[in-house]
XYZ file of C-alpha atoms in Angstrom:
504
model
C -27.524 55.424 -0.363
C -27.263 51.746 0.565
C -25.721 51.031 -2.848
C -22.959 53.580 -2.282
C -22.224 52.152 1.176
C -21.992 48.633 -0.213
C -19.684 49.790 -3.028
C -17.376 51.569 -0.570
C -17.412 48.422 1.565
C -16.441 46.345 -1.486
C -13.532 48.669 -2.296
C -12.319 48.456 1.311
C -12.652 44.666 1.309
C -10.778 44.449 -1.996
C -8.008 46.662 -0.655
C -7.585 44.463 2.424
C -7.652 41.189 0.479
C -5.155 42.547 -2.051
C -2.649 43.938 0.459
C -2.596 41.524 3.415
C 0.670 39.539 3.209
C 1.189 41.203 -0.167
C 4.903 40.493 -0.462
C 4.632 36.767 0.214
C 1.310 35.704 -1.330
C 1.316 34.398 -3.892
C 4.897 33.177 -3.938
C 6.816 35.131 -6.533
C 7.768 33.177 -9.645
C 9.307 33.190 -13.120
C 6.864 35.452 -14.971
C 6.720 38.020 -12.219
C 10.473 38.122 -11.748
C 11.060 38.584 -15.445
C 8.465 41.332 -15.704
C 9.776 43.282 -12.703
C 13.208 43.300 -14.351
C 11.956 45.659 -17.064
C 10.961 48.672 -14.902
C 13.970 47.978 -12.680
C 16.325 48.301 -15.655
C 14.447 51.340 -16.967
C 15.117 53.120 -13.670
C 18.685 51.929 -13.078
C 20.053 51.806 -16.630
C 17.530 53.510 -18.903
C 17.034 50.217 -20.754
C 13.677 48.671 -21.622
C 15.155 45.186 -21.468
C 15.869 42.183 -19.318
C 19.378 41.595 -18.058
C 21.685 38.601 -17.956
C 25.363 38.249 -17.090
C 26.389 38.952 -20.696
C 24.355 42.174 -20.901
C 20.893 43.438 -21.766
C 18.397 41.514 -23.842
C 15.620 42.934 -25.981
C 12.181 42.202 -24.583
C 9.454 40.678 -26.746
C 6.305 42.729 -27.359
C 4.308 39.552 -26.743
C 2.783 39.279 -23.273
C 2.923 42.015 -20.659
C 4.078 45.376 -21.953
C 4.840 49.071 -21.398
C 1.371 50.071 -20.187
C 2.253 48.078 -17.060
C 6.015 48.550 -16.871
C 6.241 52.314 -17.314
C 3.823 53.180 -14.459
C 5.782 50.695 -12.358
C 9.056 52.368 -13.288
C 7.575 55.683 -12.140
C 6.641 54.071 -8.820
C 10.175 52.697 -8.478
C 11.607 56.178 -8.914
C 9.341 57.521 -6.194
C 9.365 54.692 -3.660
C 12.409 52.566 -4.466
C 12.834 49.285 -6.303
C 11.408 46.129 -4.835
C 8.827 43.391 -5.145
C 6.515 45.032 -2.624
C 6.520 48.349 -4.482
C 5.804 46.533 -7.753
C 2.877 44.664 -6.246
C 1.414 47.852 -4.799
C 1.201 49.192 -8.352
C -0.782 46.090 -9.252
C -3.116 46.693 -6.312
C -3.788 50.149 -7.741
C -4.691 48.637 -11.112
C -6.957 46.129 -9.354
C -8.926 48.823 -7.556
C -9.221 50.836 -10.763
C -10.471 47.731 -12.578
C -13.231 47.213 -9.997
C -14.296 50.869 -10.247
C -14.290 50.893 -14.066
C -16.196 47.604 -14.209
C -18.812 48.910 -11.776
C -19.479 52.126 -13.682
C -19.545 50.338 -17.040
C -22.071 47.823 -15.658
C -24.135 50.680 -14.274
C -24.079 52.409 -17.652
C -25.244 49.257 -19.453
C -27.895 48.199 -16.932
C -28.497 49.756 -13.506
C -26.881 50.277 -10.099
C -28.121 47.016 -8.592
C -26.790 44.934 -11.452
C -23.511 46.864 -11.320
C -23.113 46.304 -7.588
C -23.794 42.580 -7.883
C -21.414 42.333 -10.854
C -18.625 44.090 -8.932
C -19.035 41.752 -5.952
C -18.989 38.737 -8.259
C -15.883 40.058 -10.041
C -13.961 40.354 -6.794
C -15.213 37.373 -4.815
C -16.031 34.566 -7.261
C -13.001 32.306 -7.746
C -13.288 29.733 -10.525
C -9.572 29.045 -10.279
C -6.736 31.014 -8.627
C -5.408 32.123 -12.009
C -8.806 33.491 -13.043
C -9.274 35.304 -9.730
C -8.964 39.066 -9.550
C -7.678 38.725 -5.978
C -4.912 36.347 -7.064
C -3.832 38.011 -10.306
C -4.191 41.479 -8.794
C -1.520 40.726 -6.191
C 1.319 39.996 -8.631
C 3.045 41.649 -11.570
C 1.175 40.299 -14.578
C -0.559 42.030 -17.460
C -4.076 40.632 -17.188
C -5.544 42.961 -14.554
C -4.085 46.232 -15.945
C -5.237 45.244 -19.450
C -8.695 44.457 -18.071
C -8.839 47.895 -16.432
C -7.863 49.650 -19.666
C -10.427 47.575 -21.578
C -13.262 48.372 -19.161
C -12.365 52.079 -19.016
C -12.300 52.201 -22.822
C -15.677 50.483 -23.010
C -17.082 52.989 -20.525
C -15.994 55.839 -22.775
C -17.343 54.094 -25.866
C -20.852 53.348 -24.564
C -21.269 56.670 -22.773
C -24.322 58.519 -24.093
C -24.707 55.627 -26.541
C -25.085 56.901 -30.114
C -24.419 60.467 -29.019
C -20.876 59.717 -27.860
C -18.703 62.784 -28.395
C -15.408 62.797 -30.292
C -13.208 63.184 -27.163
C -14.821 60.102 -25.604
C -14.210 58.091 -28.789
C -10.572 59.175 -28.892
C -10.122 58.325 -25.215
C -11.781 54.940 -25.766
C -9.336 54.131 -28.553
C -6.378 55.296 -26.473
C -7.424 53.162 -23.486
C -7.969 50.149 -25.729
C -4.537 50.748 -27.185
C -3.114 50.719 -23.671
C -4.914 47.429 -23.016
C -3.074 45.947 -25.999
C 0.196 47.417 -24.741
C -0.503 45.920 -21.305
C -1.299 42.441 -22.644
C -0.922 41.741 -26.344
C -3.803 39.243 -26.532
C -6.257 42.084 -25.840
C -5.813 42.997 -29.512
C -9.003 40.903 -29.801
C -10.816 44.207 -29.313
C -10.077 45.010 -32.978
C -11.936 42.083 -34.591
C -14.715 42.586 -32.044
C -15.170 46.198 -33.177
C -14.990 45.123 -36.821
C -17.763 42.546 -36.343
C -19.967 45.086 -34.571
C -19.274 47.688 -37.264
C -20.546 45.300 -39.946
C -23.524 44.336 -37.759
C -24.432 47.979 -37.258
C -24.219 48.725 -40.982
C -26.293 45.686 -41.907
C -28.816 45.560 -39.084
C -28.766 48.033 -36.183
C -28.243 51.324 -38.085
C -27.807 53.192 -34.796
C -24.182 54.329 -34.782
C -22.119 56.360 -37.197
C -18.915 55.233 -38.881
C -16.892 57.372 -36.496
C -18.017 55.323 -33.484
C -15.970 52.431 -34.846
C -13.380 54.094 -37.041
C -12.094 56.658 -34.523
C -11.367 54.198 -31.669
C -9.758 51.716 -34.057
C -7.521 54.381 -35.618
C -6.513 55.773 -32.220
C -5.776 52.232 -30.993
C -3.546 51.616 -34.007
C -1.786 54.964 -33.542
C -1.226 54.264 -29.829
C 0.330 50.861 -30.466
C 2.269 52.126 -33.503
C 3.730 54.972 -31.462
C 5.292 52.458 -29.093
C 6.540 50.387 -32.023
C 8.025 53.531 -33.518
C 9.845 54.226 -30.277
C 11.236 50.684 -30.336
C 12.453 51.112 -33.912
C 14.115 54.400 -32.890
C 15.906 52.846 -29.905
C 16.680 49.374 -31.288
C 17.094 50.089 -34.968
C 15.296 48.330 -37.794
C 17.238 45.082 -37.377
C 16.721 44.988 -33.640
C 13.002 45.620 -34.008
C 12.764 42.924 -36.696
C 14.411 40.496 -34.291
C 11.892 41.417 -31.613
C 8.964 40.840 -33.974
C 10.407 37.512 -35.094
C 10.679 36.464 -31.468
C 7.113 37.657 -30.878
C 5.895 35.582 -33.822
C 7.605 32.481 -32.410
C 6.058 33.050 -28.989
C 2.573 33.671 -30.354
C 2.730 30.594 -32.573
C 3.261 28.407 -29.513
C 1.055 30.257 -27.017
C -1.735 31.946 -28.993
C -2.376 29.521 -31.876
C -1.894 26.138 -30.291
C -4.308 23.621 -31.814
C -4.071 20.445 -29.752
C -6.591 17.828 -28.665
C -4.845 17.610 -25.297
C -5.297 21.346 -24.731
C -8.955 21.238 -25.807
C -9.566 18.340 -23.422
C -7.751 20.222 -20.670
C -9.958 23.279 -21.209
C -13.058 21.077 -21.082
C -11.970 19.590 -17.763
C -11.221 23.090 -16.450
C -14.707 24.293 -17.409
C -16.240 21.371 -15.518
C -13.902 21.476 -12.510
C -14.156 25.229 -12.014
C -17.969 25.270 -12.463
C -17.662 27.576 -15.457
C -20.508 25.678 -17.117
C -22.675 26.294 -14.042
C -22.150 30.039 -13.582
C -20.664 31.525 -16.745
C -22.463 29.808 -19.600
C -26.014 30.462 -18.272
C -25.183 34.153 -17.793
C -23.773 34.560 -21.309
C -26.655 32.599 -22.826
C -29.213 34.714 -20.964
C -27.704 38.029 -22.026
C -27.473 36.868 -25.635
C -31.126 35.787 -25.610
C -32.089 39.040 -23.897
C -30.241 41.085 -26.494
C -31.857 39.130 -29.325
C -35.323 39.600 -27.854
C -34.721 43.353 -27.539
C -32.762 43.734 -30.779
C -35.001 46.542 -32.028
C -34.237 48.625 -28.948
C -30.516 47.899 -28.586
C -27.549 49.001 -30.625
C -24.183 47.464 -31.426
C -22.632 48.907 -28.264
C -24.827 46.627 -26.117
C -23.287 43.639 -27.878
C -19.643 44.580 -27.337
C -19.038 42.650 -24.104
C -20.973 39.495 -25.112
C -19.193 39.333 -28.482
C -15.783 40.060 -26.939
C -16.189 37.503 -24.131
C -17.759 34.886 -26.394
C -15.080 35.235 -29.049
C -12.338 35.028 -26.435
C -13.847 31.845 -24.933
C -13.979 30.232 -28.380
C -10.290 31.041 -28.880
C -9.489 29.778 -25.385
C -11.333 26.504 -25.928
C -9.796 25.613 -29.290
C -6.587 27.565 -29.976
C -4.938 28.313 -26.630
C -2.567 26.336 -24.442
C -5.400 25.975 -21.971
C -3.768 27.907 -19.136
C -6.568 28.973 -16.821
C -4.990 32.433 -16.647
C -5.772 32.897 -20.343
C -9.490 32.758 -19.493
C -9.383 35.587 -16.951
C -10.808 38.359 -19.140
C -13.957 36.594 -20.434
C -14.696 35.051 -17.039
C -14.303 38.458 -15.383
C -16.668 40.036 -17.930
C -19.155 37.214 -17.416
C -19.627 38.444 -13.843
C -21.835 41.120 -15.371
C -23.888 38.577 -17.313
C -24.424 36.421 -14.228
C -25.385 39.499 -12.218
C -27.977 40.458 -14.851
C -29.420 36.936 -14.827
C -29.689 36.822 -11.032
C -31.082 40.361 -10.964
C -33.919 39.462 -13.311
C -34.641 36.143 -11.585
C -34.923 37.898 -8.218
C -37.180 40.718 -9.354
C -34.378 43.266 -9.344
C -32.882 42.009 -6.043
C -36.096 43.068 -4.353
C -36.587 41.167 -1.092
C -39.489 41.625 1.317
C -40.212 39.396 4.278
C -43.885 40.334 4.116
C -44.089 39.332 0.456
C -42.253 36.084 1.228
C -44.698 35.160 3.983
C -47.619 36.067 1.738
C -46.209 33.929 -1.077
C -45.803 30.963 1.259
C -49.330 31.424 2.602
C -50.941 31.809 -0.812
C -48.750 29.279 -2.598
C -47.377 31.855 -5.046
C -43.755 31.254 -6.165
C -42.741 34.874 -6.861
C -41.195 36.038 -3.578
C -39.976 32.524 -2.785
C -38.005 32.506 -6.027
C -36.622 35.959 -5.299
C -35.373 34.924 -1.863
C -33.979 31.671 -3.254
C -31.928 33.515 -5.858
C -30.766 36.006 -3.225
C -29.631 33.208 -0.913
C -27.847 31.518 -3.815
C -25.982 34.740 -4.637
C -25.076 35.281 -0.980
C -23.875 31.702 -0.656
C -21.743 32.031 -3.786
C -20.154 35.283 -2.614
C -19.384 33.830 0.833
C -18.161 30.363 -0.156
C -16.294 30.900 -3.428
C -13.444 33.086 -2.094
C -12.857 31.052 1.097
C -9.924 28.943 -0.222
C -7.980 31.943 -1.504
C -8.809 34.017 1.610
C -7.418 31.223 3.794
C -4.217 31.279 1.747
C -3.955 35.062 1.984
C -4.285 35.174 5.782
C -2.633 31.801 6.482
C 0.971 30.648 6.745
C 3.069 31.953 3.889
C 5.595 30.252 1.617
C 8.706 32.400 1.994
C 11.123 29.956 0.383
C 12.085 32.410 -2.375
C 12.923 35.140 0.161
C 14.781 32.697 2.434
C 16.801 31.318 -0.478
C 17.586 34.855 -1.617
C 18.756 35.727 1.882
C 21.133 32.759 1.845
C 22.502 33.948 -1.500
C 23.052 37.443 -0.110
C 24.905 36.145 2.954
C 27.040 33.391 1.405
C 27.492 33.818 -2.363
C 29.721 36.523 -3.915
C 27.930 38.910 -6.235
C 30.559 38.905 -8.974
C 30.528 35.189 -9.866
C 28.297 33.924 -12.689
C 25.261 31.984 -11.491
C 23.240 29.992 -14.014
C 19.539 30.332 -13.223
C 16.118 30.127 -14.852
C 14.451 31.638 -11.770
C 13.940 35.279 -12.745
C 12.236 36.075 -9.439
C 15.612 35.963 -7.712
C 16.780 38.941 -9.790
C 14.484 41.275 -7.856
C 15.373 39.729 -4.488
C 19.168 39.828 -4.843
C 21.767 41.682 -6.932
C 23.844 38.717 -8.071
C 25.295 38.142 -11.524
C 22.761 35.726 -12.972
C 22.928 34.195 -16.412
C 19.554 33.190 -17.821
C 18.681 30.910 -20.748
C 18.024 32.903 -23.941
C 14.469 34.010 -24.706
C 13.801 31.654 -27.674
C 14.171 28.651 -25.373
C 10.829 29.388 -23.728
C 9.122 28.416 -27.010
C 10.947 25.077 -27.023
C 10.171 24.588 -23.340
C 6.456 25.247 -23.922
C 6.315 22.680 -26.722
C 8.302 20.224 -24.603
C 5.978 20.514 -21.597
C 2.647 20.643 -23.435
C 3.294 18.542 -26.543
C 6.027 16.262 -25.307
C 8.426 17.397 -28.042
C 11.983 16.454 -27.042
C 14.585 19.161 -26.704
C 16.936 19.220 -29.707
C 20.435 17.958 -28.876
C 22.833 20.692 -27.818
C 20.113 23.345 -27.800
C 21.641 25.225 -24.859
C 25.289 25.005 -23.889
C 25.293 27.105 -20.741
C 28.782 25.903 -19.775
C 30.331 28.379 -22.220
C 29.325 31.115 -19.766
C 31.463 29.440 -17.076
C 28.940 29.530 -14.228
C 30.330 29.015 -10.750
C 26.903 28.003 -9.426
C 23.715 26.517 -10.789
C 20.225 27.070 -9.364
C 17.504 24.511 -9.943
C 14.228 26.113 -8.881
C 10.538 25.671 -9.673
C 10.744 26.870 -13.287
C 13.884 24.949 -14.160
C 12.293 21.830 -12.673
C 9.071 22.402 -14.635
C 10.861 22.888 -17.967
C 13.600 20.313 -17.355
C 15.970 22.573 -19.224
C 19.100 21.549 -17.282
C 20.142 17.924 -17.925
C 19.940 15.783 -14.797
C 23.169 14.049 -15.861
C 25.038 17.352 -15.663
C 23.647 18.080 -12.207
C 24.530 14.612 -10.923
C 28.011 14.398 -12.446
C 29.282 17.964 -12.461
C 27.554 19.698 -9.547
C 27.960 19.672 -5.783
C 24.906 20.487 -3.610
C 25.335 23.640 -1.515
C 21.929 24.286 0.025
C 18.207 23.801 -0.547
C 15.265 25.913 0.568
C 11.872 24.598 -0.449
C 11.883 24.122 -4.249
C 15.137 26.053 -4.676
C 18.393 24.106 -4.886
C 21.864 25.682 -5.168
C 24.764 23.724 -6.678
C 28.433 24.524 -7.033
C 29.632 23.699 -10.549
C 32.754 21.513 -10.637
C 34.885 22.884 -13.450
C 37.145 19.836 -13.535
C 34.177 17.500 -14.027
């Protein structure tokens, strides 16, 4: 009974922390603005594409995808188009992720471990971009993909070796949706393949269908979407999309760099990942090894998935903290299991504590110490992000958009790399082409100079130029052009509006 009350309390707390000041925290930005464009254009124009002044642009399959955008488009049809409506959809995914994670943890261990794991998932903040509270308040693919992954795992481990065919099919479908929500979650495929081999060689507990059916359904789910894209875009259009996806993945997914590896190392130390995550993973791995005769391959899915992802993140990623969200979220379960076992199953008795102190026995003292450590972690870790949620908000994007609405005609071309403004106003923005993001990534993270003449935006005859946070970060607009050809109009926070002088 107490467990149910605590879980309901956690859901209510999560709902409050995910919805208070929802429209303004965190400040909307490039990724979110670009992603909200897709469901907006689906509803208004029937196009699964981004939009620029010259027309619609095909959207890469890399990154966030249709398993996020299509539910959002449905919400737009019902409740109107806007940033707030889009973020409410994300809140729904966040709550579903907490519920799926709780029931999966309960299936693998017990209710107490599951409850502790759910609290850790919501309240432990290694870094804002690995926080469920932070990512779950904005339109990104990580949290929806995590929900689909956890729900698929729940179907897959249900009844263990006796899992029925419908559950296996549903597991594969949900895993396919996780890939279609965030492409990097395709890591579930090699994870299943490794476990399949391990089960054939060692465990001998599952049948071929427990691996083959989910993998086939996953492939069919993803292929169905690809087939739809081929139907709507044509073979050449789809080939262009895949080429663009390959370029993006080569710079974001397979990025071998000493600087990135060093950055990940510093992140692990700074965010206390080595303190909380590594001991939990190590403990669960040792526990699984010690009980290997009792456990099957399904008990290894989450450790193998999280461990493999962390290896990729440490050595082959750009080192963005956001890329570590999934394994760090999963590790909440491992830490909960470790603390559960160290505290005697979260069993606390004042009488036993007093007896332990009197008799000099460490048992109850250790249990209370672990309990106090867990309580301290849950209370202290989320404080910085909670202060930001309830504190003074950065509304510079909304204020700048309001100035645009009141003073700038909607029919003139405005050069901008700030996609978030597209959802806040209805102006005629021209955006840099998609392939430039690959060059910008290499420029920022590897110091590669931009090739001369890579982007001649003047041919689009913009009347205005916006230099915002993303344009400043990428440095894509030459400072000489801004100084010599542009006249300042207004500035709000990090957003600066210039009038382009055609005569030079």
